Amino acid sequence: MPAREFNFDGLVGPSHNYAGLSFGNVASFNNVKSASNPKLAALQGLAKMRALAARGFGQAVMPPQVRPNFRLLRSVGFTGTDAEVLAKAAKDAPVILASAYSASPMWTANAATVSPSADSADGRAHFTAANLNNKLHRAFEHTQSARSLRAIFADRKHFAVHDALPGTPAFGDEGAANHTRFAQDHGSAGVELFVYGRTEFDAAALAPKRFPARQTLEASQAVARLHGLSHERTVYVQQNPDVIDQGVFHNDVIAVGNGNVLFYHEQAFANEADAIERLRRAVGEVGAQFNPIRVATSQVAVADTVASYLFNSQLLTKDGGKMALVVPQECQENAAVARYLEGLLAEQGAIDELITFDLRQSMRNGGGPACLRLRVALTEAESLAMHQGVVMTEALYHTLVAWVEKHYRESLSPDDLADPQLAIEVCTALEDLSRILDLPDLYDLS
């Protein structure tokens, strides 16, 4: 059946801050404890959503999560009133307080893995919330991620939302950041690619030495089972452990796919030739001609891909079948990347347009355009069945801008996380947002 892809972009929350909590994420670590601008971060994200919606791409909003996470703070022994809990945490365990205030839920590519109804055995769109168990500051996100997804995709006739996998190392799952899909079009049966960093039950398997591999093969296989995917149309590929050690903490930092196109760096996979050949065969079986666009190290070094987030981009299919590549401004500021992109467009191949956005507030925290969005392919019936209040329109854009202007600070430093007034401001803002989006049960603010 015909289908349309919606990108659910994370709405940056009122407590957006730079805590540098993500070991292995170079950009995040480089900006630790610097002052952030929550208002600018949210407005930059909204501007991107508005522009892509105006172009006719399916665009929706994924709401931010409650911050701080008082359940985390109380579960590790901080007691008293909310203000007392914040003061004790700030004094005794500032890193745990920063974890409770993590801004990471804005990166909805990690919220879940999504399989469209065309791929699943029961003909429903499936979502599995990612457990994100590799990092304390992200390991609690899945509860609200599942809650938000169930609020938006409530119709069980069309949608199945699964809870996160068990939160053990064997099932480390980072969601759609390590997953992509290839098909003739969004409504056709496709091939789902899962990229993993390590294998839990094979001690001899390749693994990085410096930074952690966050996604396991076992987690990827479990998600595929939950979604009822066909073995013949599911491909598992190991990420190159050497690039994980260079700061490529998710596959979407070094590869992005859409339709029949895989745009990737030659060092992305542990065995490039095998990965490309298996994908070529599988994609061919669903009636599409696989089109890998390979970027050589001699063209763009891995360090430049990490600095610019060239591959943490969006590939969007336009009317007529050509694709636009959505990149951060940093790609234009990196000489090697800018030169490569100029040559790519000159070829007039599958990618014939570049769309550039200023997402510097998100980039400084370690996430580009691809991190900010969760891709959901929906048939017409499914798109009508999902909650309509999150679909980006010109009216919703202006309403959300006014909401940001009302509730967000222009500067937030690490010391501000101990301010009990900030917690009150966030709660007030989210109560207002749930009314705007017409999702009264979105949050548990008790």
XYZ file of C-alpha atoms in Angstrom:
446
model
C 0.000 0.000 0.000
C 1.218 3.554 -0.608
C 2.916 5.038 2.448
C 4.525 8.277 3.538
C 7.511 8.692 5.812
C 7.108 10.973 8.823
C 10.125 12.241 10.703
C 9.376 12.699 14.397
C 11.878 15.295 15.565
C 12.665 15.611 19.237
C 11.525 18.921 20.692
C 14.476 20.186 22.733
C 13.490 20.484 26.384
C 13.630 23.563 28.663
C 16.642 22.218 30.578
C 18.893 21.605 27.549
C 22.434 21.532 28.936
C 25.960 20.342 28.189
C 26.913 17.744 30.784
C 29.367 15.718 28.678
C 27.985 12.449 29.996
C 28.398 10.313 26.884
C 31.821 8.650 26.901
C 32.564 7.801 23.291
C 30.673 10.807 21.897
C 33.488 13.220 21.062
C 31.357 16.347 20.566
C 29.498 15.776 23.812
C 32.731 15.316 25.731
C 34.392 18.352 24.154
C 31.692 20.740 25.375
C 31.309 19.421 28.907
C 30.099 21.959 31.458
C 29.901 24.881 29.038
C 26.819 27.109 29.099
C 23.945 26.174 26.802
C 21.070 28.184 25.330
C 17.881 26.110 25.696
C 15.721 28.672 23.928
C 17.975 28.839 20.875
C 18.308 25.047 20.787
C 14.531 24.585 20.683
C 14.040 27.318 18.091
C 16.743 25.832 15.844
C 15.013 22.457 15.967
C 11.594 23.954 15.290
C 12.951 25.915 12.332
C 14.180 22.664 10.798
C 10.814 20.974 11.341
C 8.936 23.911 9.834
C 11.162 24.109 6.765
C 10.890 20.403 5.968
C 7.128 20.382 6.529
C 6.823 23.347 4.169
C 8.653 21.302 1.535
C 5.959 18.638 1.805
C 7.906 16.086 3.842
C 6.003 14.310 6.610
C 7.021 16.018 9.838
C 5.901 15.593 13.433
C 7.044 16.424 16.958
C 8.235 14.061 19.680
C 7.707 15.777 23.057
C 10.581 16.236 25.528
C 10.817 14.186 28.708
C 10.341 15.291 32.316
C 13.435 16.776 33.891
C 14.933 16.395 36.384
C 14.353 12.677 36.841
C 13.492 12.677 40.527
C 12.843 8.927 40.426
C 16.509 8.391 39.550
C 17.699 10.726 42.299
C 15.462 9.194 44.965
C 16.289 5.646 43.873
C 19.968 6.223 44.703
C 19.328 7.541 48.186
C 18.608 11.265 47.973
C 15.679 12.122 50.232
C 13.581 15.060 51.351
C 11.654 17.668 49.420
C 12.421 18.165 45.762
C 14.570 21.177 46.645
C 16.453 19.186 49.287
C 17.030 16.310 46.867
C 18.525 18.703 44.311
C 20.751 20.384 46.900
C 22.073 17.067 48.250
C 22.726 15.694 44.783
C 24.494 18.861 43.695
C 26.774 18.668 46.737
C 27.454 14.928 46.905
C 27.009 13.629 43.352
C 26.893 16.364 40.707
C 27.358 13.845 37.880
C 24.252 11.963 39.001
C 22.353 15.259 39.154
C 23.534 16.018 35.621
C 22.330 12.558 34.570
C 18.902 13.312 36.027
C 18.859 16.490 33.916
C 20.175 14.833 30.753
C 19.147 16.536 27.514
C 19.600 13.335 25.491
C 15.899 12.496 24.905
C 15.923 15.199 22.210
C 17.685 12.634 20.009
C 14.671 10.565 19.083
C 16.675 8.306 16.776
C 17.482 6.549 20.061
C 13.904 6.469 21.313
C 12.955 3.271 19.500
C 13.414 1.001 16.516
C 10.529 1.176 14.036
C 9.365 -1.375 11.474
C 6.553 -0.384 9.104
C 3.500 -2.553 8.567
C 4.792 -3.620 5.137
C 7.590 -5.552 6.862
C 5.845 -7.081 9.875
C 4.123 -10.462 10.031
C 0.918 -9.069 11.533
C 0.600 -6.073 9.200
C 1.019 -3.476 11.959
C 3.702 -0.839 12.453
C 5.943 -1.944 15.329
C 7.944 0.150 17.785
C 10.384 -1.126 20.414
C 11.571 1.447 22.933
C 15.375 1.371 23.236
C 16.743 0.498 26.667
C 19.892 2.649 26.190
C 21.452 0.751 29.067
C 25.046 1.657 28.229
C 24.786 5.052 29.951
C 23.193 6.000 33.268
C 21.845 9.271 31.925
C 19.940 7.460 29.160
C 18.965 4.196 30.867
C 15.753 5.686 32.293
C 14.478 7.226 29.041
C 12.688 4.136 27.735
C 9.784 4.400 30.194
C 8.704 7.800 28.890
C 9.637 6.890 25.313
C 7.195 3.975 25.402
C 4.580 6.141 27.113
C 4.913 8.855 24.455
C 4.785 6.352 21.605
C 1.662 4.715 23.058
C 0.013 8.120 23.391
C 0.745 9.005 19.762
C 0.223 5.537 18.287
C -2.628 4.370 20.515
C -4.686 2.459 17.946
C -3.718 -1.188 18.468
C -5.381 -2.143 15.211
C -2.558 -0.368 13.392
C 0.302 -0.110 15.909
C 2.223 -2.273 18.384
C 4.480 -0.537 20.910
C 6.836 -2.879 22.770
C 8.556 -2.159 26.046
C 12.351 -1.998 26.078
C 14.437 -5.163 26.070
C 15.843 -6.372 29.416
C 18.349 -3.819 30.701
C 21.349 -6.138 30.762
C 24.602 -5.840 28.783
C 23.547 -8.717 26.523
C 20.661 -6.676 25.161
C 22.224 -3.236 24.786
C 19.896 -1.434 22.364
C 20.305 2.085 20.989
C 17.262 2.164 18.722
C 17.000 3.485 15.187
C 20.495 5.021 15.301
C 21.739 1.528 14.409
C 18.933 0.582 12.037
C 17.823 1.533 8.551
C 15.533 0.213 5.864
C 15.771 -0.239 2.111
C 12.804 -0.611 -0.239
C 11.449 0.418 -3.617
C 9.252 2.919 -1.774
C 8.013 3.503 1.766
C 4.920 1.343 1.292
C 6.634 -1.690 -0.237
C 8.086 -4.640 1.630
C 11.670 -3.788 2.486
C 14.974 -4.994 3.882
C 15.807 -3.959 7.425
C 19.461 -3.472 8.303
C 20.610 -3.791 11.916
C 24.155 -2.664 12.683
C 25.686 -3.906 15.929
C 28.936 -3.162 17.710
C 29.576 -6.381 19.576
C 28.326 -9.892 20.258
C 27.611 -10.722 23.893
C 27.929 -14.495 23.665
C 31.050 -14.769 21.503
C 34.175 -13.854 23.427
C 36.299 -14.138 20.275
C 34.223 -11.634 18.275
C 35.668 -8.291 17.238
C 35.087 -5.416 19.674
C 36.397 -1.872 20.172
C 39.202 -1.277 22.662
C 38.791 2.385 23.647
C 35.102 3.256 23.565
C 32.131 0.992 24.307
C 30.083 -0.763 21.653
C 26.551 0.135 22.668
C 24.503 -2.162 20.409
C 24.653 -5.954 20.609
C 23.782 -8.471 17.940
C 21.513 -10.181 20.452
C 19.482 -6.988 20.957
C 19.094 -6.470 17.214
C 17.894 -10.053 16.766
C 15.412 -9.670 19.630
C 13.888 -6.521 18.106
C 13.536 -8.264 14.748
C 11.674 -11.121 16.452
C 9.365 -8.743 18.310
C 8.533 -6.979 15.046
C 7.822 -10.214 13.195
C 10.395 -9.563 10.485
C 11.226 -12.021 7.733
C 14.625 -13.710 8.072
C 15.198 -13.279 4.332
C 14.640 -9.540 4.523
C 16.669 -8.844 7.665
C 20.420 -8.210 7.510
C 22.804 -7.958 10.475
C 26.148 -6.232 9.947
C 28.884 -5.497 12.452
C 30.125 -1.943 12.783
C 33.857 -1.461 12.376
C 35.260 -1.479 15.939
C 38.108 0.785 14.842
C 35.727 3.628 13.997
C 33.848 3.178 17.270
C 37.203 3.899 18.901
C 37.411 7.085 16.805
C 34.128 8.453 18.146
C 31.577 6.783 15.846
C 29.354 5.699 18.716
C 26.334 4.842 16.513
C 26.087 3.660 12.916
C 24.201 6.837 11.994
C 27.430 8.786 12.549
C 29.046 6.972 9.594
C 26.182 5.761 7.357
C 22.613 6.688 6.390
C 20.166 4.853 4.149
C 16.883 5.596 2.383
C 14.961 3.922 -0.415
C 17.543 1.984 -2.402
C 20.483 4.202 -1.351
C 23.137 3.576 1.289
C 25.370 6.615 1.801
C 28.326 5.375 3.827
C 31.996 5.708 4.657
C 34.307 2.920 3.515
C 35.333 2.262 7.137
C 31.760 1.953 8.434
C 31.582 -1.833 8.613
C 33.854 -4.560 9.945
C 33.678 -6.327 6.564
C 32.666 -3.808 3.923
C 32.619 -6.132 0.925
C 30.516 -8.762 2.677
C 28.062 -6.179 4.031
C 27.508 -4.527 0.665
C 27.111 -7.837 -1.155
C 24.562 -9.175 1.327
C 22.586 -5.944 1.130
C 22.736 -5.974 -2.668
C 21.248 -9.475 -2.779
C 18.563 -8.799 -0.169
C 17.476 -5.468 -1.634
C 17.341 -7.006 -5.085
C 14.955 -9.664 -3.760
C 12.395 -6.951 -2.879
C 12.548 -5.471 -6.367
C 14.885 -2.542 -5.755
C 18.291 -1.901 -7.319
C 20.694 -1.300 -4.459
C 22.694 1.912 -4.829
C 25.634 2.189 -2.387
C 27.322 5.605 -2.377
C 30.761 5.028 -0.903
C 32.909 7.797 0.588
C 36.585 6.849 0.645
C 38.959 7.794 3.443
C 41.040 9.640 0.848
C 38.017 11.876 0.215
C 36.880 12.408 3.803
C 38.762 11.118 6.839
C 36.833 9.540 9.696
C 37.845 12.440 11.946
C 36.187 14.864 9.529
C 32.995 12.811 9.404
C 32.829 12.902 13.207
C 33.595 16.630 13.383
C 31.072 17.584 10.696
C 28.471 14.812 11.173
C 28.364 14.321 7.413
C 26.593 10.986 7.772
C 24.417 12.030 10.693
C 22.235 13.534 8.023
C 18.795 12.823 6.643
C 18.150 11.342 3.223
C 14.688 12.405 2.074
C 12.952 11.212 -1.080
C 11.512 14.062 -3.135
C 8.747 13.995 -5.712
C 10.267 12.409 -8.784
C 12.443 9.996 -6.822
C 15.626 12.027 -6.333
C 16.867 12.602 -2.795
C 17.826 15.583 -0.685
C 20.588 15.307 1.918
C 19.863 17.302 5.089
C 23.127 18.272 6.788
C 24.271 20.519 9.643
C 26.030 23.808 8.946
C 29.269 22.231 10.137
C 29.473 20.296 6.857
C 29.937 23.572 4.993
C 32.599 24.697 7.454
C 34.778 21.585 7.067
C 36.893 21.995 3.929
C 37.151 18.288 3.064
C 33.457 17.634 3.617
C 32.347 20.744 1.724
C 34.557 19.775 -1.204
C 33.160 16.247 -1.229
C 29.541 17.446 -1.134
C 30.163 19.845 -3.993
C 31.411 16.932 -6.082
C 28.512 14.714 -5.016
C 25.934 17.220 -6.245
C 27.858 17.766 -9.472
C 27.426 14.067 -10.294
C 23.624 14.550 -10.407
C 23.120 11.030 -9.105
C 20.540 9.830 -6.602
C 21.339 12.751 -4.272
C 20.866 16.025 -6.131
C 20.115 18.566 -3.392
C 21.706 19.722 -0.167
C 19.582 21.250 2.612
C 21.634 22.875 5.364
C 20.473 23.838 8.862
C 22.072 25.595 11.801
C 21.722 23.052 14.619
C 24.766 24.149 16.548
C 23.172 23.799 19.978
C 22.362 20.153 19.282
C 25.683 19.549 17.532
C 27.633 20.825 20.533
C 25.875 18.193 22.618
C 26.756 15.447 20.149
C 23.770 15.077 17.822
C 23.034 16.159 14.245
C 19.947 16.031 12.003
C 19.703 12.228 12.037
C 19.939 12.051 15.830
C 17.032 14.463 16.164
C 14.512 12.381 14.227
C 12.726 9.047 14.383
C 11.566 7.771 10.990
C 8.079 6.277 10.786
C 6.625 5.089 7.455
C 2.819 5.110 7.584
C 0.039 4.183 5.196
C -2.768 6.682 4.779
C -4.958 4.766 7.224
C -2.125 4.630 9.763
C -1.299 8.310 9.429
C -4.957 9.124 10.133
C -4.989 6.712 13.090
C -2.031 8.315 14.847
C -2.577 11.316 17.119
C -2.887 14.384 14.910
C -1.837 16.943 17.504
C 1.872 16.248 16.960
C 1.884 16.718 13.174
C 3.853 19.823 12.257
C 1.760 22.578 10.675
C 2.346 26.279 10.317
C -0.118 26.894 13.139
C 1.575 24.397 15.470
C 4.976 25.872 14.647
C 3.910 29.355 15.746
C 2.222 27.978 18.866
C 5.348 26.090 19.873
C 7.595 29.080 19.207
C 5.413 31.158 21.528
C 5.574 28.340 24.096
C 9.382 28.284 23.906
C 9.609 32.060 24.202
C 7.447 31.899 27.318
C 9.091 29.025 29.174
C 12.751 28.673 28.127
C 15.859 30.290 29.511
C 18.472 31.783 27.209
C 21.410 30.479 29.225
C 21.896 27.442 31.420
C 25.107 26.578 33.253
C 25.946 23.437 35.241
C 25.375 25.309 38.522
C 21.801 26.088 37.458
C 20.853 22.407 37.707
C 20.761 22.765 41.502
C 18.193 25.575 41.254
C 14.799 24.230 42.400
C 13.114 26.938 40.348
C 14.398 25.314 37.152
C 12.579 22.090 38.026
C 9.382 24.052 38.601
C 9.810 25.876 35.294
C 10.224 22.602 33.405
C 7.154 21.052 35.030
C 5.051 24.126 34.231
C 6.260 24.126 30.622
C 5.453 20.444 30.105
C 1.985 20.801 31.603
C 1.383 23.593 29.083
C 2.829 21.504 26.254
C 0.571 18.530 26.961
C -2.398 20.866 26.506
C -0.990 22.290 23.273
C -0.465 18.816 21.818
C -3.798 17.582 23.218
C -2.098 14.733 25.062
C -3.431 15.093 28.629
C -1.901 11.819 29.879
C 1.484 12.318 28.247
C 3.376 12.842 31.512
C 3.240 11.545 35.043
C 3.979 14.757 36.919
C 2.845 13.490 40.306
